PDB file of C-alpha atoms in Angstrom:
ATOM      1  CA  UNK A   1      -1.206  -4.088  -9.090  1.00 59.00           C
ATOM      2  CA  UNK A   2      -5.131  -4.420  -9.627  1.00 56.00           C
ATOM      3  CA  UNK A   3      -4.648  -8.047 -10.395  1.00 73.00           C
ATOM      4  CA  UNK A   4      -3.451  -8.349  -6.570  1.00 89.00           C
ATOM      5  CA  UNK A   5      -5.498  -5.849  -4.858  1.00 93.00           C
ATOM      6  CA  UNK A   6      -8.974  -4.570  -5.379  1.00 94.00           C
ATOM      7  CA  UNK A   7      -9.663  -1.878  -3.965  1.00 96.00           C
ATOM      8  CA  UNK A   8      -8.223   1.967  -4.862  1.00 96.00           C
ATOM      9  CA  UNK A   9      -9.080   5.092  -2.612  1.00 97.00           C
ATOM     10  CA  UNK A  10      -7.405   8.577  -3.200  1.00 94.00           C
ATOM     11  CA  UNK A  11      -4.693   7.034  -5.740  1.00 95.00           C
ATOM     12  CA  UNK A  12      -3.838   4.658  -3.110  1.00 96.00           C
ATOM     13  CA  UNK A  13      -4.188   0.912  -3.468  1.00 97.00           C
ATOM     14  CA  UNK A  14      -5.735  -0.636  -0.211  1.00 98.00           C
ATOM     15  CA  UNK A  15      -4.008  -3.934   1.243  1.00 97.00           C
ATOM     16  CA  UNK A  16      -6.766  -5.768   3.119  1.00 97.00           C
ATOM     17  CA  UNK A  17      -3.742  -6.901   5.672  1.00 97.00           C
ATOM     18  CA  UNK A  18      -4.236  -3.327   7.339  1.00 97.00           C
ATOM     19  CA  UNK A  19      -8.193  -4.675   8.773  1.00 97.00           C
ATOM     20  CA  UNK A  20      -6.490  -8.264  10.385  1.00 96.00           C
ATOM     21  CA  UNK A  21      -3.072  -7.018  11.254  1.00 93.00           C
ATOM     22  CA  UNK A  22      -2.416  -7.743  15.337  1.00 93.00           C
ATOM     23  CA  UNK A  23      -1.148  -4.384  17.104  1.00 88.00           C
ATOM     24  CA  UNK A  24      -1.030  -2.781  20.383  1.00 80.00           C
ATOM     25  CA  UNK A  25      -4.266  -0.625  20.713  1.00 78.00           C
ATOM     26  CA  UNK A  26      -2.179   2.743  21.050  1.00 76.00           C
ATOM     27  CA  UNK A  27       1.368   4.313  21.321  1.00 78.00           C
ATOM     28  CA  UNK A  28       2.344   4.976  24.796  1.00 73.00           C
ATOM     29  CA  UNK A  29       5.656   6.509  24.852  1.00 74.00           C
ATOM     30  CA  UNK A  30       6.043   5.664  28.388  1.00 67.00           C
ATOM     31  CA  UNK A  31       5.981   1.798  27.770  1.00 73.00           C
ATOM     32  CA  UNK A  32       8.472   1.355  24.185  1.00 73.00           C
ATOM     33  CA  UNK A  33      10.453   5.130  24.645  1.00 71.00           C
ATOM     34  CA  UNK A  34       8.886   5.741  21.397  1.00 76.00           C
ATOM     35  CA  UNK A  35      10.857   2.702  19.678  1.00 80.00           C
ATOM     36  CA  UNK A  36       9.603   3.265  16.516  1.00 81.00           C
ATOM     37  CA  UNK A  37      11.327   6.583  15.972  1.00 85.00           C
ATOM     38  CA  UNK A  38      14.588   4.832  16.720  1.00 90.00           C
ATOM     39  CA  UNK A  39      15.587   4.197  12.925  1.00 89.00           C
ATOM     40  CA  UNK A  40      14.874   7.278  11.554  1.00 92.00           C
ATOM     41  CA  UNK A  41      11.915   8.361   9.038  1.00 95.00           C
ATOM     42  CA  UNK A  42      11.894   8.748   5.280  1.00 96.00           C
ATOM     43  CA  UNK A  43      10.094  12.665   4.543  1.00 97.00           C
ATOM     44  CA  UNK A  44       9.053  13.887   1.842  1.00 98.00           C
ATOM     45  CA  UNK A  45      11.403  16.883   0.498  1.00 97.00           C
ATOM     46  CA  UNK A  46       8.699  19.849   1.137  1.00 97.00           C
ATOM     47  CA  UNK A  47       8.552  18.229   4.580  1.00 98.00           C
ATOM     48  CA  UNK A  48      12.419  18.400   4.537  1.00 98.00           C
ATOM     49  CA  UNK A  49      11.865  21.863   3.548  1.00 98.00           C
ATOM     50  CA  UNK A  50       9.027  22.760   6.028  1.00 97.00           C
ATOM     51  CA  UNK A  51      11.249  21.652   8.846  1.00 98.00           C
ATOM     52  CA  UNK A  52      14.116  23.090   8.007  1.00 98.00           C
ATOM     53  CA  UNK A  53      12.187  26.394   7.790  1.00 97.00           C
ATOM     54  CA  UNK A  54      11.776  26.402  11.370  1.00 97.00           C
ATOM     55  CA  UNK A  55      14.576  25.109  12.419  1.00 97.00           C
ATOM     56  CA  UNK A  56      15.434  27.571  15.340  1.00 98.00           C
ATOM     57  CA  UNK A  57      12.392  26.475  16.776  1.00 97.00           C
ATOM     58  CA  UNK A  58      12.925  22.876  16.717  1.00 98.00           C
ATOM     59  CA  UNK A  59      16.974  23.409  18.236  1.00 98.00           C
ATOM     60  CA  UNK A  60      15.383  25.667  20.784  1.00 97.00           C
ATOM     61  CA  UNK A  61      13.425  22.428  21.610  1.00 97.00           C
ATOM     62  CA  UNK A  62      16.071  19.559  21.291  1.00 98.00           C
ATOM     63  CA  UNK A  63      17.407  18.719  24.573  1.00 96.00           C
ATOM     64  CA  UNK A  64      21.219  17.330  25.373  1.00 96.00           C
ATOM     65  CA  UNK A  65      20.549  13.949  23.655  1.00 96.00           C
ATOM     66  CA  UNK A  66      19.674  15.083  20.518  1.00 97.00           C
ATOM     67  CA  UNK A  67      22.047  17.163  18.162  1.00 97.00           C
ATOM     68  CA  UNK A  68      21.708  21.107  17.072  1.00 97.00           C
ATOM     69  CA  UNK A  69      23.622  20.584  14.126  1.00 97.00           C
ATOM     70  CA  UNK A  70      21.104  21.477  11.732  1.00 98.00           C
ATOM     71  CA  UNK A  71      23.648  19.401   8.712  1.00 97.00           C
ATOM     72  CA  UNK A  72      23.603  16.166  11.088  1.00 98.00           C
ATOM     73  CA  UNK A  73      20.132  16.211  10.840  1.00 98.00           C
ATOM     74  CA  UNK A  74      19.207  14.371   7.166  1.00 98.00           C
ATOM     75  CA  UNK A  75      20.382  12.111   4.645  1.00 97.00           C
ATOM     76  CA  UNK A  76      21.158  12.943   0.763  1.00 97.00           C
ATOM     77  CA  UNK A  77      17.679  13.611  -1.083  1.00 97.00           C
ATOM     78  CA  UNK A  78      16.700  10.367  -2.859  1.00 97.00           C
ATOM     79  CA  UNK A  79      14.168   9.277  -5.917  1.00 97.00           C
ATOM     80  CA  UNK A  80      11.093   7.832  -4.689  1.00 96.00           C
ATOM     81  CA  UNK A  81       7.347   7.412  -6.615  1.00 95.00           C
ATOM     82  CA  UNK A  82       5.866   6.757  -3.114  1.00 95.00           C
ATOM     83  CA  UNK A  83       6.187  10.678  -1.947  1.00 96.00           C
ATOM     84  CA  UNK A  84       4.358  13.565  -3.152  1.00 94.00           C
ATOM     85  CA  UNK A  85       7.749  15.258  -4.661  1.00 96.00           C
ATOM     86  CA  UNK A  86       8.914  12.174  -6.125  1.00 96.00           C
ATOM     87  CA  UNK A  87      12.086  13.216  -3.731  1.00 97.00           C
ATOM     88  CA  UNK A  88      12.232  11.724  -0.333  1.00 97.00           C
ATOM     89  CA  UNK A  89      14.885  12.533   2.519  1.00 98.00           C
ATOM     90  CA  UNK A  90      15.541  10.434   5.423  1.00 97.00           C
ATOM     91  CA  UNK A  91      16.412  11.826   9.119  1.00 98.00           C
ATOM     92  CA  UNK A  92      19.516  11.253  10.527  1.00 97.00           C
ATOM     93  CA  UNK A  93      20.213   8.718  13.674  1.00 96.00           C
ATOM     94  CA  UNK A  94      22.012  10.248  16.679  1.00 96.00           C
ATOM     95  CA  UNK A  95      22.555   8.610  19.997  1.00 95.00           C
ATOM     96  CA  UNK A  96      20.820   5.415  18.713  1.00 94.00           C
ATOM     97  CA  UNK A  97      17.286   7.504  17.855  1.00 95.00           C
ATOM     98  CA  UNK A  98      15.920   9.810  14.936  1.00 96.00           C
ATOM     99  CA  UNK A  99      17.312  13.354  15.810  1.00 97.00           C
ATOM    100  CA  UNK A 100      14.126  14.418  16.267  1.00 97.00           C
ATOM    101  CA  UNK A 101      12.971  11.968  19.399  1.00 96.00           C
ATOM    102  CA  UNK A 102      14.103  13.355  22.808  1.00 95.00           C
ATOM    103  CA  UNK A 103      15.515  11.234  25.678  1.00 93.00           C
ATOM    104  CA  UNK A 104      12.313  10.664  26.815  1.00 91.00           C
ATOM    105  CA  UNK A 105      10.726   9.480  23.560  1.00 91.00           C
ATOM    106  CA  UNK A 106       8.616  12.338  22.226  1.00 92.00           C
ATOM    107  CA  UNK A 107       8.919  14.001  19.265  1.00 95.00           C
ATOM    108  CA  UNK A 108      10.713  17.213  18.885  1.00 97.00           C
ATOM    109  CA  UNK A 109       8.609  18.038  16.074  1.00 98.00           C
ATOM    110  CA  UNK A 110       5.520  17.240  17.436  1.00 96.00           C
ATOM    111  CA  UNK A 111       5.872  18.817  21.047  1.00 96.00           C
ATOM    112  CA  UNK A 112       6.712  22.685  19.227  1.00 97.00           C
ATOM    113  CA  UNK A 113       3.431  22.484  17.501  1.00 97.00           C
ATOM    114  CA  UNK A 114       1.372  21.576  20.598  1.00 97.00           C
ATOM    115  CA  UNK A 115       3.057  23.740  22.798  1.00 97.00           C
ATOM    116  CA  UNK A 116       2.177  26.663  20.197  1.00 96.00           C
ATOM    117  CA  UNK A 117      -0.998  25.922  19.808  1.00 97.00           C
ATOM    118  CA  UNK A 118      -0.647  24.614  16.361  1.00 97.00           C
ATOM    119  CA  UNK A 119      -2.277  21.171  15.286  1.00 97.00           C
ATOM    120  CA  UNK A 120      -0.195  18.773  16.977  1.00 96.00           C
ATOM    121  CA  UNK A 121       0.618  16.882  13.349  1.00 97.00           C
ATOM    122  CA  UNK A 122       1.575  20.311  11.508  1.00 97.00           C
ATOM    123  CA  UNK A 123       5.167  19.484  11.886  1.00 97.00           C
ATOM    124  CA  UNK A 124       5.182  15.406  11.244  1.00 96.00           C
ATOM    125  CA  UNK A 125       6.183  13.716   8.815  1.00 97.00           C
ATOM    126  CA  UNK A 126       3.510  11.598   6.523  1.00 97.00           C
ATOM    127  CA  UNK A 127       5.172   8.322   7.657  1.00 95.00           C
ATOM    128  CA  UNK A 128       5.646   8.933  11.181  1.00 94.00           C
ATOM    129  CA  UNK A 129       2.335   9.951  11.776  1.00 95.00           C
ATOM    130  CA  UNK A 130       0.882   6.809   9.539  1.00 95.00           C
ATOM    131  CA  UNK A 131       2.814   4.107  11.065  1.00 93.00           C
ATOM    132  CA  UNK A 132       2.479   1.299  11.494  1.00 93.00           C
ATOM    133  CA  UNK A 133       0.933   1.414   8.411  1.00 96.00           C
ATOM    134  CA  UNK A 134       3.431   2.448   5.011  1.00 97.00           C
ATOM    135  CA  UNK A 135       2.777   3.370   1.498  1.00 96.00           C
ATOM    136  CA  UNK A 136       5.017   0.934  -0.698  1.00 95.00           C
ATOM    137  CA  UNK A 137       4.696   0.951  -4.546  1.00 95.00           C
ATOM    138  CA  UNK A 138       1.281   2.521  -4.312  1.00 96.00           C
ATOM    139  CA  UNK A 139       0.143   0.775  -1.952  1.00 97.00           C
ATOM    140  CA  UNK A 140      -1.330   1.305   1.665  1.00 97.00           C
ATOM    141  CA  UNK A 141      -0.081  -1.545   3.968  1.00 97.00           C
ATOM    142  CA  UNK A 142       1.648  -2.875   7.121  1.00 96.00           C
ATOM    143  CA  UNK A 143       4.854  -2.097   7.952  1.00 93.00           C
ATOM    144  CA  UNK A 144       5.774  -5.204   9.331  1.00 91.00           C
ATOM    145  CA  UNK A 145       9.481  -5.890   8.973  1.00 90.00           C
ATOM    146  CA  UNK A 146       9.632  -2.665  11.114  1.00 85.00           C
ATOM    147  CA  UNK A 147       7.023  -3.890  13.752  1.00 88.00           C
ATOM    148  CA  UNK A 148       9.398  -7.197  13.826  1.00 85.00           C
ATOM    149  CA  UNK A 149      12.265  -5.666  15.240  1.00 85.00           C
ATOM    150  CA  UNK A 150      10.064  -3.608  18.292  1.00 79.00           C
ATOM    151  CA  UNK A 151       9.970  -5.290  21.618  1.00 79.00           C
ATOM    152  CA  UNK A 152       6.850  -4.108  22.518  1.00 72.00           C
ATOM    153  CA  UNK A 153       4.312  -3.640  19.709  1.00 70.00           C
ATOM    154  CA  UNK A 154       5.789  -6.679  18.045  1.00 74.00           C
ATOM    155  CA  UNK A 155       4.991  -9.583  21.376  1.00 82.00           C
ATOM    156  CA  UNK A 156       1.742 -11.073  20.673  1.00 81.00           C
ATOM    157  CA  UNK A 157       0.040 -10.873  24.518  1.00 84.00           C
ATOM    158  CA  UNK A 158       0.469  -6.913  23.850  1.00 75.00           C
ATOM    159  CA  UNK A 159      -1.347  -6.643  20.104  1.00 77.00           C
ATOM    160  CA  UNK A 160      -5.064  -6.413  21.511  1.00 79.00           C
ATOM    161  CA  UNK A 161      -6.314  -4.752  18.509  1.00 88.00           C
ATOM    162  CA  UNK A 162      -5.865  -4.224  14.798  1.00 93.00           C
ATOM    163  CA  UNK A 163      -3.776  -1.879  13.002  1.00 94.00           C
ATOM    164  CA  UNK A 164      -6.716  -0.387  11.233  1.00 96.00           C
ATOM    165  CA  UNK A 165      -8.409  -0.128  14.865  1.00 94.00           C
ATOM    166  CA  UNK A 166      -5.504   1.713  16.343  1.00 92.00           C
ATOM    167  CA  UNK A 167      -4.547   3.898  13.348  1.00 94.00           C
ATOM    168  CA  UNK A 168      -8.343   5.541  12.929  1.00 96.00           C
ATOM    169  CA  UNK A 169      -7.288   9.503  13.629  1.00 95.00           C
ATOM    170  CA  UNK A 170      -4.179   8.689  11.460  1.00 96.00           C
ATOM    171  CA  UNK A 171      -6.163   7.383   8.604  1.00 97.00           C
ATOM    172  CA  UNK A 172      -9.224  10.067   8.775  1.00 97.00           C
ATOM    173  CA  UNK A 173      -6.026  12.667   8.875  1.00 97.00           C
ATOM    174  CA  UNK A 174      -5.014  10.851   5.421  1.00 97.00           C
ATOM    175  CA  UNK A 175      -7.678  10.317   3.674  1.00 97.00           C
ATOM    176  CA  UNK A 176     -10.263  12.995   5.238  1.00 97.00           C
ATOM    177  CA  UNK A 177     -13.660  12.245   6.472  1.00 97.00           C
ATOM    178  CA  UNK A 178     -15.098  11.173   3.169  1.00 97.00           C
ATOM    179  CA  UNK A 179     -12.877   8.347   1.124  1.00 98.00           C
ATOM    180  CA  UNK A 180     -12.262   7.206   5.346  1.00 98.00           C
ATOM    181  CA  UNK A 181     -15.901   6.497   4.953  1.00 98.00           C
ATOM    182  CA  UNK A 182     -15.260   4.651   2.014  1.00 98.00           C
ATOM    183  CA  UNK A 183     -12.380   2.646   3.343  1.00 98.00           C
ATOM    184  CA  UNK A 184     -14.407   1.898   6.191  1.00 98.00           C
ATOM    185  CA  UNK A 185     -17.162   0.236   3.748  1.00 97.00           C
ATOM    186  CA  UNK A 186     -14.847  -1.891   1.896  1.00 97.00           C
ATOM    187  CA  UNK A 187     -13.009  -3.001   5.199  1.00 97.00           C
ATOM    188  CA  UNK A 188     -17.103  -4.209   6.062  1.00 96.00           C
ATOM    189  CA  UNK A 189     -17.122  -6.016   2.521  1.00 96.00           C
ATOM    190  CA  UNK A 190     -14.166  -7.667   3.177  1.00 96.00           C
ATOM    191  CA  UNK A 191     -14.601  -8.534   6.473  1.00 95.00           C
ATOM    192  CA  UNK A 192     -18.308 -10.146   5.488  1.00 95.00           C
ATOM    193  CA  UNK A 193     -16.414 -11.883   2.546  1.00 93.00           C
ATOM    194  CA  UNK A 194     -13.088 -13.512   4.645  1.00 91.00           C
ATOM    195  CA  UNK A 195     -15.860 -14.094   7.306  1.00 88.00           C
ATOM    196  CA  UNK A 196     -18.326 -16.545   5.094  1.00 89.00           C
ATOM    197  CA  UNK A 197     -14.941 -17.913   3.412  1.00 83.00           C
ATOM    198  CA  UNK A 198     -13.568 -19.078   6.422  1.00 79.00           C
ATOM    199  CA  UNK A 199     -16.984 -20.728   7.444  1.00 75.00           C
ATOM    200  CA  UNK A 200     -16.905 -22.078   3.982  1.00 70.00           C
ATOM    201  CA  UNK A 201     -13.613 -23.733   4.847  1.00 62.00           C
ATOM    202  CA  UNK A 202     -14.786 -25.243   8.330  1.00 59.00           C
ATOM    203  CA  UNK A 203     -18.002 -26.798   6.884  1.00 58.00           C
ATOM    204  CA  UNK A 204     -15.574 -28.538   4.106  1.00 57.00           C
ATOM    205  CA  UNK A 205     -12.842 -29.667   6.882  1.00 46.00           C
ATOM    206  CA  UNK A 206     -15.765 -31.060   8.439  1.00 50.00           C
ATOM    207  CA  UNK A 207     -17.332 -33.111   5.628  1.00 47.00           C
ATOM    208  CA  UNK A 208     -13.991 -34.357   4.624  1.00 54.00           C
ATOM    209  CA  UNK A 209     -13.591 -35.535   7.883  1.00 52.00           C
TER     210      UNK A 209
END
């Protein structure tokens, strides 16, 4: 991995795709429905567990769309290196959404914990809250084979900003404060670096000429 990428913050190997990547500038539920909560979410298993926990809450929540049937609700417990417990479990589809998105594109999940006062993210799962961005084999990058399939974030004329732009509070809510700080310096490195190589690669197109 560190002959392909260069940089390491908090364990996590940085892909330098995350500071160019075209995206929308923010969600907005009431453009896309929340579209990309319609596939379901891989959690970790003591967010599995932290969920489940409070599950009268969440059912007291759910509205007709969405099921109550607390079994419907995730897939078998799986190996994987890329969550905290080594065991991730992925939520369940219903009606064509993640059981957890409403019929009018909101979070289940999210909505209890702001409407008791709780931080709005206490509830979320890791990768909901960081996409578009994913942690594959170590490694902090774009999710972009999910961004391909969404109408909305995925046209061109509506991705006015960068990933790393639009995922700030998600990434500060990662990595804290501090190794954010960090990231932010290497994205300024790199940026300097691509910037000088790509002017490097003009002058040379023009002497060639």
């Amino acid at each position: 991995m560190k002959d392909k990428y260069e940089k390491k913050i908090k364990g996590i190997w940085i892909d330098p795709i995350i500071f160019t990547f075209k995206f929308v500038r923010a969600c907005n539920v009431c453009i896309c429905s929340g579209e990309c909560c319609y596939y379901g979410v891989y959690t970790d298993k003591k967010e599995y567990e932290k969920i489940i926990q409070h599950k009268d809450r969440i059912i007291k929540e759910m509205d007709d769309s969405q099921t109550k049937d607390v079994n419907l609700w995730f897939e078998q417990p799986e190996e994987d290196a890329d969550f905290e417990s080594g065991v991730a479990v992925g939520t369940q589809v219903h009606n064509g959404k993640c059981v957890f998105l409403d019929k009018e594109g909101f979070c289940t999940l999210q909505k209890i914990a702001m409407k008791d006062g709780e931080f709005k993210w206490k509830y979320k799962p890791l990768y909901c809250i960081l996409f578009p961005l994913v942690i594959c084999d170590g490694v902090l990058t774009v999710d972009d084979e999910h961004i391909a399939r969404m109408h909305y974030c995925s046209r061109a004329e509506n991705q006015l900003s960068t990933v790393f732009e639009c995922c700030k509070d998600e990434l500060i809510y990662f990595f804290g404060e501090k190794d954010y700080e960090e990231l932010v310096e290497y994205k300024n490195e790199y940026m300097t670096r691509l910037k000088l190589l790509q002017e490097g690669e003009k002058t040379n197109f023009k002497v060639n000429q």
